Amino acid sequence: MSVGQFPVRASLRMVQLRSLKISFQNSRGSILGCFQSRCYFESLSHFVLGSSMSQRACSQPSVALSIRRFSSIRHCNFMHKTFPRLNANWGAGMNGKTNNGSTGSNGNKSSGNKGNNNNNNNNNNNNNNNPMGNFSWKDWVVPTLFMFLLMNGMGMSSADRGAQLTFQDFKVNYLSKGLVRRVVVINGAYAEAELMSGIPRHVGFTIGSPDVFDREMEEAQEKLRIPSNERIPISYETRTSIWTYIMPFVPTLLLVGGGYYLLMQMRKRGPKGTGGPFDSIMNVGKSKAKLFNQDTNIKVKFKDVAGCDEAKAEIMEFVNFLKQPQRYERLGAKIPRGAILAGPPGTGKTLLAKATAGEAGVPFLSVSGSEFVEMFVGVGASRVRDLFATARKLAPSIIFIDEIDAIGGAREKSPMRANDEKEATLNQLLVEMDGFDTSDHVVVLAGTNRSDMLDKALLRPGRFDRHIYLDKPDIEGRKAIYKVHLRPIKLKEPVTDTFAGRLAAMTPGFSGADIANCCNEAALIAARHNANYVELKDFEQAIERVIVGLANKTRVLSPEEKKTVAYHEAGHAICGWYLKYADPLLKVSIIPRGQAALGYAQYLPPDQYLISREQFQHKMIMALGGRVSEELHFPSVTTGAADDLQKVTKMANAMVLKLGLSKKLGTIVFEPKDTQMQVHKPFSEETFEVIDTEVHRLINDAHARCKELLTSKIDEVDKVAKELLKKEVITRDDMIRLLGPRPFKEQNDAFRKYLLPKDENGGENPHNDSGKPEPEPVA
Ligand SMILES: Nc1ncnc2c1ncn2[C@@H]1O[C@H](COP(=O)(O)OP(=O)(O)OP(=O)(O)O)[C@@H](O)[C@H]1O
């Protein structure tokens, strides 16, 4: 009996048994199809044979994805399509039942007599309504493949094994009835009996061991009195599953597949345009330079770079060359290939390079020296090659390498300390700069804070022929930079020369970046107070914040500590007031600020390039003012002068060792360069002793002179300290009120020009601020 001729009786029995049904559903819950294990059909045939084995037979490994009432099989298109005859019979059976008034599989009550045609129509309707129709073959492939593999994975398909029995069942139902043609023992563990005819063709059962099975078969046949020449032949086979071959490769396949999938995911999720880490591996040798051109529109122009006119003039030549190369070439001039922009941090090197590109209107490739450095040898060199190749393609163009010291540092002489990757990168840079001739119209600009440590080969003419030094701006430079950065700031009045000059005078030693930061801070402070404009007081606060840090409100000093700080700062202030070469005093405060300062006195040093011996000595006396004041006013001194003492020692050492300002030691310098390690002392023991005594003498002298000064001004120190304790902050005006005008003319011209009130600094007082003759400086 074939499955196609499946009788109604059997199907009804199955409904009662609530047998297995495998269904595939998509994510929306629609049934894609269902699948009935062969064992299931085989088990049906056992019912037909009147066997009670079907339930056991259905205990085939659990392949069911969902177990439902068998009746819902009506929705299974797969069954309808695959087994049309079964489908027809099935429909007849089910509907035959419902026609009799019982509840149909879908719970609907049917009425009226409808023949098979109607049933088929119903089925067709069901098919049409079936959501499965919307799915493509792809929806079938994965689940079907999965099922196939799963069933193979169970060792052998149910078709291989036939119905599952016990040896006892086999003896009673098959052997004793003479239905068995032959038996095959598979893998020594499973016996498959081929039947004479009918369905199933095979039945099977597990055995303990072949020997025992042989014996039991012998005994069973003996008991059944089967003559020895008619005994069932038993053969032995070894069968292997497809999985036996596949399984060893599965971990590898999973690893490779998983890795590939992860890479793909990372690539998808990487930052836009970069392609994620996958791309970074692939493009490891590519230059990371950022390209700016007319499209990306470099908005920086020379007018935005203030206070470095000489540097601008130098670099302007590059711009002219890139704009009109023939003007130079027709006279046989070769334009310099590159320029090193050197100088302290924040002095506008990058800004100047950008402005050059902005003015020239040519592509600008900007890269940082550190971007060439990679763990792998050769990557840096490859990036350099790529950078220059790109620049040549885009010519005329500008390459800007910021922080070139990262790759251009002097090569190590000792092989022990050599760095292959760094040297390979530098060599490639040297080659590329030699390699392109001036007709390439590529200009290389490089920025560094440490031009002293660059390799000499890089600096020779023909490579970086121009060395442009950008120093911290002087008062006029600062004024110009303030004017640039005040442009976007909302002030009450338009920026005047005096306003910018006043700010510039208050910020000696500030770099362009400091000034930009200061302007921004002032705007932030004004915004914090909800002000409509940014005012001078906001700038003053911002400057104070940049110089000495934020007021430290959490650091609370005891009254005793506060008194010590007040006298300490008053000592500094008095020294500053009565010493001829002291810088103008702006403010004294005993409010703790920043990390360590418990108080501070703010002076305005001039832009000064030469310092005399007297000026040095006065600076040392001023620095010692705090400690000496403590000595004079308290029984014991504190640690508060640690920083001052460090400064004084440094100054004394510099005077003796570096500046030739010691009379005893004379004009000899012993200060080693910062870059060199000092192994041997470059002086004899006698000279060492002289140095030692000279340093001591200078400090002791300064201390004695400071003590002399503060003892003579003990009342003034007292007044200032008391005022400080009362107000915490005193200004120059308070000092004038307490002590009278300073007896010396201020040395700082910028201070006199922008910060001194007119009446204090009128043309009538050429000598000093008080109008009295200057006293003799403290000798
Ligand atoms: N001469 C200047 N004129 C106007 N603004 C300036 C000037 N110099 C510096 N700045 C301001 O300081 C910022 C930082 O300057 P820049 O990056 O050019 O400094 P740098 O010299 O390259 O510093 P580093 O050596 O640390 O790289 C600039 O964006 C600009 O706002």
mmCIF file of N, CA and C in Angstrom, residues 314-393:
data_model
loop_
_atom_site.group_PDB
_atom_site.id
_atom_site.type_symbol
_atom_site.label_atom_id
_atom_site.label_comp_id
_atom_site.label_asym_id
_atom_site.label_seq_id
_atom_site.Cartn_x
_atom_site.Cartn_y
_atom_site.Cartn_z
ATOM 1 N N GLU A 314 57.751 86.357 4.162
ATOM 2 C CA GLU A 314 58.570 85.241 3.669
ATOM 3 C C GLU A 314 57.720 84.230 2.926
ATOM 4 N N ILE A 315 56.624 83.935 3.537
ATOM 5 C CA ILE A 315 55.801 82.858 2.997
ATOM 6 C C ILE A 315 54.981 83.324 1.792
ATOM 7 N N MET A 316 54.807 84.609 1.722
ATOM 8 C CA MET A 316 54.073 85.199 0.599
ATOM 9 C C MET A 316 54.713 84.816 -0.730
ATOM 10 N N GLU A 317 56.049 84.656 -0.669
ATOM 11 C CA GLU A 317 56.783 84.306 -1.884
ATOM 12 C C GLU A 317 56.322 82.959 -2.442
ATOM 13 N N PHE A 318 55.994 82.041 -1.548
ATOM 14 C CA PHE A 318 55.499 80.735 -1.991
ATOM 15 C C PHE A 318 54.157 80.897 -2.709
ATOM 16 N N VAL A 319 53.353 81.777 -2.129
ATOM 17 C CA VAL A 319 52.029 82.000 -2.730
ATOM 18 C C VAL A 319 52.195 82.591 -4.125
ATOM 19 N N ASN A 320 53.074 83.593 -4.238
ATOM 20 C CA ASN A 320 53.290 84.217 -5.547
ATOM 21 C C ASN A 320 53.822 83.199 -6.550
ATOM 22 N N PHE A 321 54.688 82.322 -6.077
ATOM 23 C CA PHE A 321 55.257 81.315 -6.963
ATOM 24 C C PHE A 321 54.176 80.369 -7.473
ATOM 25 N N LEU A 322 53.327 79.952 -6.567
ATOM 26 C CA LEU A 322 52.287 79.008 -6.984
ATOM 27 C C LEU A 322 51.280 79.685 -7.913
ATOM 28 N N LYS A 323 51.093 80.997 -7.702
ATOM 29 C CA LYS A 323 50.130 81.707 -8.548
ATOM 30 C C LYS A 323 50.737 82.043 -9.910
ATOM 31 N N GLN A 324 51.972 82.550 -9.910
ATOM 32 C CA GLN A 324 52.607 82.925 -11.192
ATOM 33 C C GLN A 324 54.002 82.323 -11.262
ATOM 34 N N PRO A 325 54.112 81.047 -11.505
ATOM 35 C CA PRO A 325 55.445 80.427 -11.516
ATOM 36 C C PRO A 325 56.355 81.001 -12.608
ATOM 37 N N GLN A 326 55.740 81.361 -13.745
ATOM 38 C CA GLN A 326 56.573 81.815 -14.874
ATOM 39 C C GLN A 326 57.342 83.099 -14.555
ATOM 40 N N ARG A 327 56.777 83.909 -13.638
ATOM 41 C CA ARG A 327 57.438 85.169 -13.281
ATOM 42 C C ARG A 327 58.840 84.907 -12.725
ATOM 43 N N TYR A 328 58.983 83.804 -12.016
ATOM 44 C CA TYR A 328 60.275 83.450 -11.419
ATOM 45 C C TYR A 328 61.106 82.621 -12.391
ATOM 46 N N GLU A 329 60.413 81.704 -13.045
ATOM 47 C CA GLU A 329 61.134 80.742 -13.892
ATOM 48 C C GLU A 329 61.791 81.413 -15.103
ATOM 49 N N ARG A 330 61.162 82.468 -15.616
ATOM 50 C CA ARG A 330 61.740 83.095 -16.823
ATOM 51 C C ARG A 330 63.070 83.767 -16.509
ATOM 52 N N LEU A 331 63.297 84.107 -15.242
ATOM 53 C CA LEU A 331 64.580 84.701 -14.864
ATOM 54 C C LEU A 331 65.556 83.643 -14.343
ATOM 55 N N GLY A 332 65.147 82.411 -14.445
ATOM 56 C CA GLY A 332 66.027 81.314 -14.019
ATOM 57 C C GLY A 332 66.018 81.075 -12.522
ATOM 58 N N ALA A 333 65.070 81.691 -11.827
ATOM 59 C CA ALA A 333 65.043 81.503 -10.360
ATOM 60 C C ALA A 333 64.371 80.185 -10.023
ATOM 61 N N LYS A 334 64.932 79.555 -9.031
ATOM 62 C CA LYS A 334 64.298 78.328 -8.530
ATOM 63 C C LYS A 334 63.637 78.679 -7.216
ATOM 64 N N ILE A 335 62.419 78.312 -7.119
ATOM 65 C CA ILE A 335 61.696 78.654 -5.895
ATOM 66 C C ILE A 335 62.069 77.667 -4.791
ATOM 67 N N PRO A 336 62.197 78.127 -3.561
ATOM 68 C CA PRO A 336 62.481 77.177 -2.479
ATOM 69 C C PRO A 336 61.421 76.082 -2.431
ATOM 70 N N ARG A 337 61.891 74.875 -2.093
ATOM 71 C CA ARG A 337 60.937 73.755 -2.106
ATOM 72 C C ARG A 337 60.091 73.683 -0.852
ATOM 73 N N GLY A 338 60.671 74.150 0.206
ATOM 74 C CA GLY A 338 59.895 74.017 1.433
ATOM 75 C C GLY A 338 60.326 75.010 2.492
ATOM 76 N N ALA A 339 59.479 75.154 3.504
ATOM 77 C CA ALA A 339 59.808 76.046 4.607
ATOM 78 C C ALA A 339 59.439 75.373 5.912
ATOM 79 N N ILE A 340 60.341 75.521 6.864
ATOM 80 C CA ILE A 340 60.053 75.018 8.218
ATOM 81 C C ILE A 340 59.523 76.197 9.021
ATOM 82 N N LEU A 341 58.347 76.014 9.594
ATOM 83 C CA LEU A 341 57.799 77.050 10.474
ATOM 84 C C LEU A 341 58.064 76.591 11.901
ATOM 85 N N ALA A 342 58.973 77.262 12.570
ATOM 86 C CA ALA A 342 59.337 76.830 13.919
ATOM 87 C C ALA A 342 58.899 77.876 14.926
ATOM 88 N N GLY A 343 58.719 77.446 16.153
ATOM 89 C CA GLY A 343 58.357 78.405 17.204
ATOM 90 C C GLY A 343 57.615 77.740 18.330
ATOM 91 N N PRO A 344 57.443 78.468 19.444
ATOM 92 C CA PRO A 344 56.744 77.892 20.593
ATOM 93 C C PRO A 344 55.294 77.525 20.242
ATOM 94 N N PRO A 345 54.670 76.711 21.065
ATOM 95 C CA PRO A 345 53.300 76.288 20.776
ATOM 96 C C PRO A 345 52.327 77.465 20.702
ATOM 97 N N GLY A 346 51.406 77.367 19.794
ATOM 98 C CA GLY A 346 50.320 78.349 19.712
ATOM 99 C C GLY A 346 50.689 79.670 19.085
ATOM 100 N N THR A 347 51.801 79.693 18.358
ATOM 101 C CA THR A 347 52.206 80.979 17.787
ATOM 102 C C THR A 347 51.706 81.162 16.352
ATOM 103 N N GLY A 348 50.900 80.242 15.874
ATOM 104 C CA GLY A 348 50.248 80.442 14.586
ATOM 105 C C GLY A 348 50.918 79.764 13.400
ATOM 106 N N LYS A 349 51.667 78.700 13.651
ATOM 107 C CA LYS A 349 52.353 78.015 12.545
ATOM 108 C C LYS A 349 51.342 77.339 11.625
ATOM 109 N N THR A 350 50.450 76.593 12.233
ATOM 110 C CA THR A 350 49.435 75.905 11.431
ATOM 111 C C THR A 350 48.547 76.934 10.740
ATOM 112 N N LEU A 351 48.216 77.965 11.475
ATOM 113 C CA LEU A 351 47.338 79.005 10.932
ATOM 114 C C LEU A 351 47.980 79.656 9.699
ATOM 115 N N LEU A 352 49.276 79.916 9.794
ATOM 116 C CA LEU A 352 49.984 80.555 8.683
ATOM 117 C C LEU A 352 50.012 79.625 7.472
ATOM 118 N N ALA A 353 50.231 78.337 7.722
ATOM 119 C CA ALA A 353 50.253 77.374 6.610
ATOM 120 C C ALA A 353 48.884 77.323 5.941
ATOM 121 N N LYS A 354 47.841 77.317 6.747
ATOM 122 C CA LYS A 354 46.475 77.274 6.192
ATOM 123 C C LYS A 354 46.207 78.534 5.376
ATOM 124 N N ALA A 355 46.635 79.670 5.942
ATOM 125 C CA ALA A 355 46.403 80.935 5.241
ATOM 126 C C ALA A 355 47.139 80.949 3.903
ATOM 127 N N THR A 356 48.319 80.325 3.864
ATOM 128 C CA THR A 356 49.072 80.255 2.611
ATOM 129 C C THR A 356 48.244 79.525 1.561
ATOM 130 N N ALA A 357 47.659 78.401 1.977
ATOM 131 C CA ALA A 357 46.818 77.644 1.041
ATOM 132 C C ALA A 357 45.600 78.452 0.652
ATOM 133 N N GLY A 358 45.027 79.156 1.654
ATOM 134 C CA GLY A 358 43.835 79.972 1.393
ATOM 135 C C GLY A 358 44.120 81.074 0.387
ATOM 136 N N GLU A 359 45.303 81.676 0.507
ATOM 137 C CA GLU A 359 45.660 82.773 -0.407
ATOM 138 C C GLU A 359 45.997 82.240 -1.790
ATOM 139 N N ALA A 360 46.727 81.130 -1.817
ATOM 140 C CA ALA A 360 47.178 80.612 -3.107
ATOM 141 C C ALA A 360 46.030 79.984 -3.887
ATOM 142 N N GLY A 361 45.001 79.570 -3.177
ATOM 143 C CA GLY A 361 43.845 78.940 -3.827
ATOM 144 C C GLY A 361 44.216 77.619 -4.490
ATOM 145 N N VAL A 362 45.143 76.892 -3.871
ATOM 146 C CA VAL A 362 45.544 75.590 -4.434
ATOM 147 C C VAL A 362 45.217 74.498 -3.420
ATOM 148 N N PRO A 363 45.175 73.240 -3.874
ATOM 149 C CA PRO A 363 44.908 72.160 -2.919
ATOM 150 C C PRO A 363 45.963 72.138 -1.811
ATOM 151 N N PHE A 364 45.485 71.847 -0.612
ATOM 152 C CA PHE A 364 46.333 71.892 0.589
ATOM 153 C C PHE A 364 46.204 70.546 1.281
ATOM 154 N N LEU A 365 47.299 69.812 1.328
ATOM 155 C CA LEU A 365 47.270 68.490 1.972
ATOM 156 C C LEU A 365 47.882 68.623 3.356
ATOM 157 N N SER A 366 47.072 68.462 4.359
ATOM 158 C CA SER A 366 47.565 68.658 5.725
ATOM 159 C C SER A 366 47.677 67.316 6.439
ATOM 160 N N VAL A 367 48.820 67.074 7.021
ATOM 161 C CA VAL A 367 49.028 65.805 7.728
ATOM 162 C C VAL A 367 49.924 66.072 8.933
ATOM 163 N N SER A 368 49.730 65.264 9.963
ATOM 164 C CA SER A 368 50.579 65.443 11.143
ATOM 165 C C SER A 368 51.705 64.402 11.090
ATOM 166 N N GLY A 369 52.874 64.789 11.567
ATOM 167 C CA GLY A 369 54.023 63.884 11.532
ATOM 168 C C GLY A 369 53.711 62.555 12.201
ATOM 169 N N SER A 370 52.922 62.599 13.261
ATOM 170 C CA SER A 370 52.645 61.363 13.991
ATOM 171 C C SER A 370 51.795 60.399 13.175
ATOM 172 N N GLU A 371 51.124 60.898 12.149
ATOM 173 C CA GLU A 371 50.275 60.001 11.342
ATOM 174 C C GLU A 371 51.095 59.084 10.429
ATOM 175 N N PHE A 372 52.385 59.363 10.314
ATOM 176 C CA PHE A 372 53.242 58.466 9.525
ATOM 177 C C PHE A 372 53.741 57.315 10.380
ATOM 178 N N VAL A 373 53.690 57.533 11.688
ATOM 179 C CA VAL A 373 54.294 56.553 12.586
ATOM 180 C C VAL A 373 53.335 55.400 12.798
ATOM 181 N N GLU A 374 53.817 54.210 12.518
ATOM 182 C CA GLU A 374 52.995 53.018 12.675
ATOM 183 C C GLU A 374 53.891 51.938 13.257
ATOM 184 N N MET A 375 53.256 50.919 13.749
ATOM 185 C CA MET A 375 53.994 49.842 14.385
ATOM 186 C C MET A 375 54.822 49.060 13.344
ATOM 187 N N PHE A 376 54.327 49.025 12.110
ATOM 188 C CA PHE A 376 54.973 48.168 11.104
ATOM 189 C C PHE A 376 56.030 48.951 10.331
ATOM 190 N N VAL A 377 57.164 48.338 10.160
ATOM 191 C CA VAL A 377 58.243 48.993 9.422
ATOM 192 C C VAL A 377 57.843 49.103 7.956
ATOM 193 N N GLY A 378 58.040 50.280 7.419
ATOM 194 C CA GLY A 378 57.752 50.470 5.994
ATOM 195 C C GLY A 378 56.447 51.192 5.741
ATOM 196 N N VAL A 379 55.564 51.192 6.731
ATOM 197 C CA VAL A 379 54.271 51.839 6.529
ATOM 198 C C VAL A 379 54.443 53.351 6.403
ATOM 199 N N GLY A 380 55.276 53.918 7.277
ATOM 200 C CA GLY A 380 55.514 55.371 7.252
ATOM 201 C C GLY A 380 56.063 55.785 5.899
ATOM 202 N N ALA A 381 57.060 55.047 5.422
ATOM 203 C CA ALA A 381 57.682 55.374 4.129
ATOM 204 C C ALA A 381 56.652 55.294 3.013
ATOM 205 N N SER A 382 55.807 54.281 3.092
ATOM 206 C CA SER A 382 54.790 54.114 2.050
ATOM 207 C C SER A 382 53.793 55.271 2.087
ATOM 208 N N ARG A 383 53.490 55.734 3.301
ATOM 209 C CA ARG A 383 52.569 56.876 3.409
ATOM 210 C C ARG A 383 53.198 58.151 2.846
ATOM 211 N N VAL A 384 54.500 58.316 3.088
ATOM 212 C CA VAL A 384 55.191 59.494 2.546
ATOM 213 C C VAL A 384 55.120 59.452 1.017
ATOM 214 N N ARG A 385 55.413 58.282 0.439
ATOM 215 C CA ARG A 385 55.364 58.126 -1.026
ATOM 216 C C ARG A 385 53.990 58.484 -1.545
ATOM 217 N N ASP A 386 52.974 57.952 -0.857
ATOM 218 C CA ASP A 386 51.596 58.172 -1.290
ATOM 219 C C ASP A 386 51.223 59.659 -1.217
ATOM 220 N N LEU A 387 51.692 60.310 -0.129
ATOM 221 C CA LEU A 387 51.387 61.738 0.061
ATOM 222 C C LEU A 387 51.972 62.563 -1.089
ATOM 223 N N PHE A 388 53.228 62.308 -1.406
ATOM 224 C CA PHE A 388 53.863 63.103 -2.457
ATOM 225 C C PHE A 388 53.268 62.773 -3.834
ATOM 226 N N ALA A 389 52.904 61.506 -4.021
ATOM 227 C CA ALA A 389 52.298 61.135 -5.308
ATOM 228 C C ALA A 389 50.975 61.881 -5.478
ATOM 229 N N THR A 390 50.184 61.953 -4.396
ATOM 230 C CA THR A 390 48.900 62.665 -4.467
ATOM 231 C C THR A 390 49.133 64.147 -4.737
ATOM 232 N N ALA A 391 50.128 64.724 -4.018
ATOM 233 C CA ALA A 391 50.399 66.157 -4.182
ATOM 234 C C ALA A 391 50.808 66.459 -5.615
ATOM 235 N N ARG A 392 51.611 65.555 -6.217
ATOM 236 C CA ARG A 392 52.039 65.794 -7.612
ATOM 237 C C ARG A 392 50.854 65.732 -8.562
ATOM 238 N N LYS A 393 49.961 64.810 -8.262
ATOM 239 C CA LYS A 393 48.760 64.698 -9.124
ATOM 240 C C LYS A 393 47.944 65.983 -9.068
#
